Short mmCIF file of C-alpha atoms in Angstrom, two decimals:
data_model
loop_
_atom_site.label_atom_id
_atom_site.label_comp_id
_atom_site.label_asym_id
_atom_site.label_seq_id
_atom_site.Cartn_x
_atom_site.Cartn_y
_atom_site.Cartn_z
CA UNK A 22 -37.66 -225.65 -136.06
CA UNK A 23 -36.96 -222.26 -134.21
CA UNK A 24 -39.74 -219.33 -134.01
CA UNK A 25 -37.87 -215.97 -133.93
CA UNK A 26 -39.23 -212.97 -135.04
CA UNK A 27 -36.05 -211.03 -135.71
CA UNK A 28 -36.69 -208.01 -137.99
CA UNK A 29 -40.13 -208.13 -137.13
CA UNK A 30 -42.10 -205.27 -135.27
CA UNK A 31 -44.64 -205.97 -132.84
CA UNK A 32 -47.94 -204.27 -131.42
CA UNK A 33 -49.41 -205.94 -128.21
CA UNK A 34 -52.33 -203.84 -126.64
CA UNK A 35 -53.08 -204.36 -122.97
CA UNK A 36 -49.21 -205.52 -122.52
CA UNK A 37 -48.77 -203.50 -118.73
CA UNK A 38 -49.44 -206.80 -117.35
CA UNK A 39 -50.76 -210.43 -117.15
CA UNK A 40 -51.16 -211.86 -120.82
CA UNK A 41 -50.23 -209.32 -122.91
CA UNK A 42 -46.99 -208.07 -120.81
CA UNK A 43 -46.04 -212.23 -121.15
CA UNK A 44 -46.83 -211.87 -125.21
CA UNK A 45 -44.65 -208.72 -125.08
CA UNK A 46 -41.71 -210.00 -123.07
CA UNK A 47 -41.57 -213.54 -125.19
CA UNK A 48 -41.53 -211.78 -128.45
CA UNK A 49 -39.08 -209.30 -127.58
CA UNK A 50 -37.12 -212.29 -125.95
CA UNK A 51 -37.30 -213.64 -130.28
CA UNK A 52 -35.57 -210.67 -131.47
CA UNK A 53 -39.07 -208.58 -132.03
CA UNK A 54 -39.00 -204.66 -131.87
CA UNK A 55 -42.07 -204.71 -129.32
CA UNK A 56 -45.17 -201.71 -129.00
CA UNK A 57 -45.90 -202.15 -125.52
CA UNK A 58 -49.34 -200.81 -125.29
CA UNK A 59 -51.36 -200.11 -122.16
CA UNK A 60 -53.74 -197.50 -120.95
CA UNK A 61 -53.34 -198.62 -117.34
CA UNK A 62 -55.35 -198.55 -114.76
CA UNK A 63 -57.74 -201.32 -112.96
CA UNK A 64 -59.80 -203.83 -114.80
CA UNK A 65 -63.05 -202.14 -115.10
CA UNK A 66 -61.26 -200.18 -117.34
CA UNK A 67 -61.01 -196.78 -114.47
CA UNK A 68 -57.53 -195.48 -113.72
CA UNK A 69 -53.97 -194.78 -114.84
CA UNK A 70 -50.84 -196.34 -114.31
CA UNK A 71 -47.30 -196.21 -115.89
CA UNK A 72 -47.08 -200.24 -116.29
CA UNK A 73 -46.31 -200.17 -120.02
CA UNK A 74 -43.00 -197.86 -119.12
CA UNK A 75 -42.55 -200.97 -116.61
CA UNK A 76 -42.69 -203.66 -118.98
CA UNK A 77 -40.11 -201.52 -121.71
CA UNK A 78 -37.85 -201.59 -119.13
CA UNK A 79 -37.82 -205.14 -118.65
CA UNK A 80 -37.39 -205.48 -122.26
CA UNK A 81 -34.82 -203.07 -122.19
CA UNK A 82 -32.83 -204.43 -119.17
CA UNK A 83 -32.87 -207.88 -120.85
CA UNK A 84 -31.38 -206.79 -124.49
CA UNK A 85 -34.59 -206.08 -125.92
CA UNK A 86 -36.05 -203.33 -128.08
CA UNK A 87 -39.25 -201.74 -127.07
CA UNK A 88 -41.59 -198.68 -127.20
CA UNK A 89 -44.17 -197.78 -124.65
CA UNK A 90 -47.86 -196.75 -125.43
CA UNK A 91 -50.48 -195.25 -123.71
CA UNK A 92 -53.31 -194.86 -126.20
CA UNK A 93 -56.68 -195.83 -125.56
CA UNK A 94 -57.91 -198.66 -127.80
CA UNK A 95 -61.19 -197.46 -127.55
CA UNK A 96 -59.67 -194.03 -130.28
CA UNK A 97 -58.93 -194.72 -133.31
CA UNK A 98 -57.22 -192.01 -133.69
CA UNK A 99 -54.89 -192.90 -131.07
CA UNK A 100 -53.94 -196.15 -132.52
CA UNK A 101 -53.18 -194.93 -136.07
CA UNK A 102 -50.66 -192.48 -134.01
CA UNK A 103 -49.41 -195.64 -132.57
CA UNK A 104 -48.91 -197.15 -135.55
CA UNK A 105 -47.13 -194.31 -137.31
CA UNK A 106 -44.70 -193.76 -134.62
CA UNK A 107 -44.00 -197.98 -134.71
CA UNK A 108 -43.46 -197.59 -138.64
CA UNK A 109 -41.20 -194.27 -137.90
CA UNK A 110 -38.87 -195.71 -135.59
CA UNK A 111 -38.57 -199.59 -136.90
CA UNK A 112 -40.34 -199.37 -140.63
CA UNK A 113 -43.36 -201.29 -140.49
CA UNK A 114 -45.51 -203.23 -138.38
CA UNK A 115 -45.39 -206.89 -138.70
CA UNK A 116 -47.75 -208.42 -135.97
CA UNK A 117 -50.61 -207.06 -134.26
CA UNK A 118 -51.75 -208.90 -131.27
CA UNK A 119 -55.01 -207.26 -129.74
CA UNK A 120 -55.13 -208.24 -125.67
CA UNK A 121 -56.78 -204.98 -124.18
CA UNK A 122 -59.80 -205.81 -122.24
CA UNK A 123 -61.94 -204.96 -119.45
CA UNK A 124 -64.85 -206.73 -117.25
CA UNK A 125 -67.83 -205.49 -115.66
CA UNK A 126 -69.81 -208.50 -114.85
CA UNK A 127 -73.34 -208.23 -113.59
CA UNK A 128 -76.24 -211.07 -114.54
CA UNK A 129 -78.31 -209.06 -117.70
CA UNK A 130 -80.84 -207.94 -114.98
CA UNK A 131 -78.91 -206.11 -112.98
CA UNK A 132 -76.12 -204.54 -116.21
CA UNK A 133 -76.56 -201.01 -116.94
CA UNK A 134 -76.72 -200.23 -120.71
CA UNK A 135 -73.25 -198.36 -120.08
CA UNK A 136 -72.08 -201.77 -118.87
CA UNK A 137 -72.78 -203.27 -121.83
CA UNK A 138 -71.68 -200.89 -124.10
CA UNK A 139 -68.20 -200.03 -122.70
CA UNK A 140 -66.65 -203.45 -122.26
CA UNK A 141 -68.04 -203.78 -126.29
CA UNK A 142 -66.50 -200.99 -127.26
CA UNK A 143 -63.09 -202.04 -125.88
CA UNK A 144 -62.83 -205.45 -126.54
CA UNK A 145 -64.68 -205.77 -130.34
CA UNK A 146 -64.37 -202.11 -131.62
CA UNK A 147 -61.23 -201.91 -129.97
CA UNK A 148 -59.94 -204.36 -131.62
CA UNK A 149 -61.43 -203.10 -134.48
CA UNK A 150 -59.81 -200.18 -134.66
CA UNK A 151 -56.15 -201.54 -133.78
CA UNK A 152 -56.86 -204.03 -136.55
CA UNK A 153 -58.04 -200.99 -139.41
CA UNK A 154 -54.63 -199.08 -137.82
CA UNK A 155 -52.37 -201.57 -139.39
CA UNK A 156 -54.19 -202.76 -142.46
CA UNK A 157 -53.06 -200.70 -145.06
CA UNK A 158 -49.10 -201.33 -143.68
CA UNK A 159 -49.49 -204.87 -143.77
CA UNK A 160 -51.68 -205.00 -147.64
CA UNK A 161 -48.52 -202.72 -148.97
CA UNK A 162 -45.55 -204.77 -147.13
CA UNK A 163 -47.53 -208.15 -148.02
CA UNK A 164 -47.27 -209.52 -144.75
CA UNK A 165 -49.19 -209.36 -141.52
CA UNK A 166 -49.83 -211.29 -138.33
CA UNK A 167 -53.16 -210.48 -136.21
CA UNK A 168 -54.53 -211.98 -133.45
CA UNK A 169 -57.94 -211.51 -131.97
CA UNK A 170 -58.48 -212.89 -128.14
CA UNK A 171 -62.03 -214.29 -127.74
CA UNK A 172 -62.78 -216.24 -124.76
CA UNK A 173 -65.14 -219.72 -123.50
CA UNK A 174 -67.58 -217.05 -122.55
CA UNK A 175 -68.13 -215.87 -126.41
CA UNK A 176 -67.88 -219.36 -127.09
CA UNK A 177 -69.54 -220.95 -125.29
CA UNK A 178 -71.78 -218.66 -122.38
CA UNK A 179 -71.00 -218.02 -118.99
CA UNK A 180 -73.42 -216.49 -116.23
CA UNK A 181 -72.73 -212.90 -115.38
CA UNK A 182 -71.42 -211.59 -118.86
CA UNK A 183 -73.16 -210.89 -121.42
CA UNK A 184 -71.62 -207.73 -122.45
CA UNK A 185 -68.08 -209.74 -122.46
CA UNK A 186 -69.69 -212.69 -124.60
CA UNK A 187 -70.90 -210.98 -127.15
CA UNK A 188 -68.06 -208.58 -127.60
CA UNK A 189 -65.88 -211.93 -127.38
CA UNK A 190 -67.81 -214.23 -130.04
CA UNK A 191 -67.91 -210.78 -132.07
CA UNK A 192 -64.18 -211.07 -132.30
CA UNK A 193 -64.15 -214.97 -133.67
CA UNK A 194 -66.75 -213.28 -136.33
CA UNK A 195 -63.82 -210.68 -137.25
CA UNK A 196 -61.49 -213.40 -137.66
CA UNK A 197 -63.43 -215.37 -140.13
CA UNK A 198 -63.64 -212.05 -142.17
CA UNK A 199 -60.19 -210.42 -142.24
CA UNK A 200 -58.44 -213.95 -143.04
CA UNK A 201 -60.53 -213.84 -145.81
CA UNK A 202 -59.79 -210.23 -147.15
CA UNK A 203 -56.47 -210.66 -146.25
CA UNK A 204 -55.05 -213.74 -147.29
CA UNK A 205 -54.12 -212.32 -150.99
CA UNK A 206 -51.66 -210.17 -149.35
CA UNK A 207 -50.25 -212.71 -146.79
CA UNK A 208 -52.29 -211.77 -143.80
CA UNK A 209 -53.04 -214.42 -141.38
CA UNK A 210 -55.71 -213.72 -138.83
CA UNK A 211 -56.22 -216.21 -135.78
CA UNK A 212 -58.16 -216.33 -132.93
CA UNK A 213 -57.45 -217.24 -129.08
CA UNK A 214 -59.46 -218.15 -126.84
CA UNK A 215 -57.17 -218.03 -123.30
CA UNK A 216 -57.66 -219.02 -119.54
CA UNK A 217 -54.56 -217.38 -117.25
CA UNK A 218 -54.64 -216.15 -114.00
CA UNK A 219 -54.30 -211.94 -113.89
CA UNK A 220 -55.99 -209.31 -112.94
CA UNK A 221 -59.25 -209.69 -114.50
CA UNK A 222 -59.78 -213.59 -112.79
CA UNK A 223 -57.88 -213.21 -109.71
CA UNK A 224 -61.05 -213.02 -107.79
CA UNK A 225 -62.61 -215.47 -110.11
CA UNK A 226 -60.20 -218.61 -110.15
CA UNK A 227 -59.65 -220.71 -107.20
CA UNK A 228 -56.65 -219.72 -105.69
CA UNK A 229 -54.53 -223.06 -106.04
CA UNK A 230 -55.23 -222.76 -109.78
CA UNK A 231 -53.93 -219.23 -109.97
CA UNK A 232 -50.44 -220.42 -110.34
CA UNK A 233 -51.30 -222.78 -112.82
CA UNK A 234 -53.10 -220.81 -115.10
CA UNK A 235 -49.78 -218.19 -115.44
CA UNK A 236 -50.17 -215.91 -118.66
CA UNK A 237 -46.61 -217.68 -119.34
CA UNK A 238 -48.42 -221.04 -120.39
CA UNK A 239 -50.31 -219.93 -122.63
CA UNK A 240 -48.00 -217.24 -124.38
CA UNK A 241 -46.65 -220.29 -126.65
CA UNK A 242 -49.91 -220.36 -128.44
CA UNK A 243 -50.23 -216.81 -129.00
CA UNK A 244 -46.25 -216.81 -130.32
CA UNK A 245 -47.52 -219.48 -133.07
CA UNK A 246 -50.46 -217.79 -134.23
CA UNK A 247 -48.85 -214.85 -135.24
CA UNK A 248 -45.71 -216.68 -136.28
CA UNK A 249 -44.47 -216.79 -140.12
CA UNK A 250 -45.26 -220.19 -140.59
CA UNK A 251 -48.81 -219.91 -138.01
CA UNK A 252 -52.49 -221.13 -139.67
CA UNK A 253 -55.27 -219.23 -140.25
CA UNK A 254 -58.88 -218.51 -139.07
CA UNK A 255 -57.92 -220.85 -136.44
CA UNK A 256 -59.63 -220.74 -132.89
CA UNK A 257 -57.24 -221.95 -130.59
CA UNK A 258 -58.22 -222.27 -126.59
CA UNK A 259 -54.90 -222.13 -123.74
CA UNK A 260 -54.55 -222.07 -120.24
CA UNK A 261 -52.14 -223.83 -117.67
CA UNK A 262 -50.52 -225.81 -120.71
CA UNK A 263 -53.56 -227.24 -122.17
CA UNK A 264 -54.07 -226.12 -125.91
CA UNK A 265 -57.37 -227.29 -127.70
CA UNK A 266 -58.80 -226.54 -131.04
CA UNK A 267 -62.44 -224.77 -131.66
CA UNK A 268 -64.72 -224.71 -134.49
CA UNK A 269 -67.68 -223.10 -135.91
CA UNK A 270 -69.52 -226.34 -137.24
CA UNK A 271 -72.71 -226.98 -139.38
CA UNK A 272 -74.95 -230.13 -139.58
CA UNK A 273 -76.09 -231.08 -143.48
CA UNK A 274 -80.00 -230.45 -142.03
CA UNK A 275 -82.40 -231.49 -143.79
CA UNK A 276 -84.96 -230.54 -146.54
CA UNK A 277 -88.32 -230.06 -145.54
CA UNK A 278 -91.30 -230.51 -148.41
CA UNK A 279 -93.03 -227.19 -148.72
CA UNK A 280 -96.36 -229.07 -146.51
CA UNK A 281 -93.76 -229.16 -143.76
CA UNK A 282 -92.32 -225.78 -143.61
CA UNK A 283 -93.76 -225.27 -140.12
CA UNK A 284 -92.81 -224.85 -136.69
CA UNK A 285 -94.57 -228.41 -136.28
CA UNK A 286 -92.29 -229.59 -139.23
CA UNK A 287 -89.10 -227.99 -137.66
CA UNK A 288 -89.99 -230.27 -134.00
CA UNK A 289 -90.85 -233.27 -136.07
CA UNK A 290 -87.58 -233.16 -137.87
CA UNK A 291 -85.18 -231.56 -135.27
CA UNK A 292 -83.82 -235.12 -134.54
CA UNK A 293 -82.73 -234.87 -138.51
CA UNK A 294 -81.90 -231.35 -137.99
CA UNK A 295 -79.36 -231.41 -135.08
CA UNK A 296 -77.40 -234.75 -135.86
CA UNK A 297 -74.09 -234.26 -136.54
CA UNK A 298 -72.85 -236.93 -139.03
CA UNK A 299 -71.03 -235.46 -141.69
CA UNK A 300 -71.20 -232.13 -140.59
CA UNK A 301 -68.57 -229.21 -141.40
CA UNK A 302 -66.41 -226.76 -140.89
CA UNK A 303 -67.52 -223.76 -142.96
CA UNK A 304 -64.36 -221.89 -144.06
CA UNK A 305 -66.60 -218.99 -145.42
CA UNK A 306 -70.05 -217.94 -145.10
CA UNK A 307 -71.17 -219.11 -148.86
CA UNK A 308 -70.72 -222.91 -147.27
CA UNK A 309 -74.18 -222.37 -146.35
CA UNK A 310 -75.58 -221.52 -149.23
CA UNK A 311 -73.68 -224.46 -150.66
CA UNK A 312 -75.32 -226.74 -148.87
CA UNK A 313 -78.60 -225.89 -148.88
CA UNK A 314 -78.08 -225.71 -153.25
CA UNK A 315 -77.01 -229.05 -152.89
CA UNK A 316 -80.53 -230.30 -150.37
CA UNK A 317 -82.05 -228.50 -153.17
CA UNK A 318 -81.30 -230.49 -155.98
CA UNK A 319 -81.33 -233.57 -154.49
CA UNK A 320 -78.10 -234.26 -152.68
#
């Protein structure tokens, strides 16, 4: 089996460099009409640069067909002008794949509120808002491919950024909504989780893992999630050729009697509580309320 994308037209945001300029290259390097998207500048988000024009011209140069962008994720009107010049020139907009980002890591005690706000704003709402841009074109054309990219640190914590986790594991949340709403109209929505070495962890990888951890080996994974044939409301972690699978699990608990519906209760049973065996993978939010129907009568 061969992924192309030929007749397809893709956004990537954050595509002047590291992961999204590898996204952007490989897809164009399928046959995709690519929206090269990148406000520039350095990685706390300051700055301009012209690396989007760069990364056209690659395209270009290799037999590719591309568009530069310079809008800010961060305005929404910006992105639905994005979109409408994509849908202008090539007719639609087929895959979204939302890569902008920022850092401005400081332990909680020492993060400014700004701090905090900002790098939310331009990883969660800015996804947001590059997600709402294409909606309605992929509902009426019956076909869409989005991906979200979360990270270990949403997923799983890391010391230093809080503002980055929780914009990060806000994303994975997204997901697990839009496949929902869109999978009547042949929207697929996945998540990635990915560990490459570019501007944003140069200072924080060891350097002989740098080269390891190119944005080229983990492009594959972000080529098959917004594939034709790609899954959905997957979480899917990459980095130096390693691809693992994530989930969102939950235990089957266990029924307190109303005498024990206490914090005591909750210690006495949290061996009950937290063990794992047959636990699931909720594929909507109502699982829970399944389960707990089921404790109720009996089950």
């Amino acid at each position: 089996m061969t992924i192309d994308f030929r007749d397809r037209v893709a956004i990537v945001t954050g595509a002047g460099g590291g992961l999204g300029r590898a996204y952007a290259l490989e897809l164009a390097k399928r046959g995709a009409k690519v929206v090269v998207n990148d406000l520039g500048g350095s990685r706390d988000g300051t700055g301009h640069s012209d690396a989007a024009l760069k990364v056209v011209e690659e395209i270009e140069a290799a037999g590719g067909t591309a568009m530069s962008n310079g809008g800010s994720v961060t305005e929404y009107a910006q992105m639905v002008e994005m979109v409408a010049k994509a849908k202008e020139a090539w007719g639609g907009v087929h895959i979204l794949i939302n890569n902008a980002g920022v850092l401005r890591d400081k332990s909680f005690a020492k993060m400014e509120p700004e701090d905090f706000d900002f790098v939310v704003k331009v990883h969660l709402l800015g996804s947001a808002n590059c997600t709402k841009a294409v909606w309605d074109t992929m509902r009426d054309q019956n076909y869409g491919r989005i991906l979200m990219t979360a990270s270990s640190t949403g997923l799983y914590g890391n010391f230093g950024q809080a503002n980055y986790g929780a914009a990060k594991l806000g994303l994975a949340g997204l997901t697990k909504t839009l496949y929902l709403e869109g999978a009547k109209y042949n929207i697929k929505v996945n998540t990635l989780a990915p560990v490459a070495g570019t501007r944003m962890t140069e200072d924080i990888l060891p350097e002989a893992a740098f080269a390891a951890f190119a944005p080229e080996n983990v492009a594959p994974a972000a080529l098959y999630l917004v594939s034709e044939d790609a899954p959905t409301n997957a979480i899917v972690g990459a980095g130096a050729g390693v691809f693992q699978a994530a989930y969102v699990t939950l235990t089957q608990g266990a029924f307190l009697p109303q005498d024990q519906r206490t914090p005591e209760g909750i210690a006495a049973a949290w061996a009950q509580i937290t063990d794992r065996t047959g636990e699931i993978v909720p594929q909507s939010g109502m699982e829970q309320s399944a389960i707990i129907l089921n404790k109720l009568q009996g089950g």
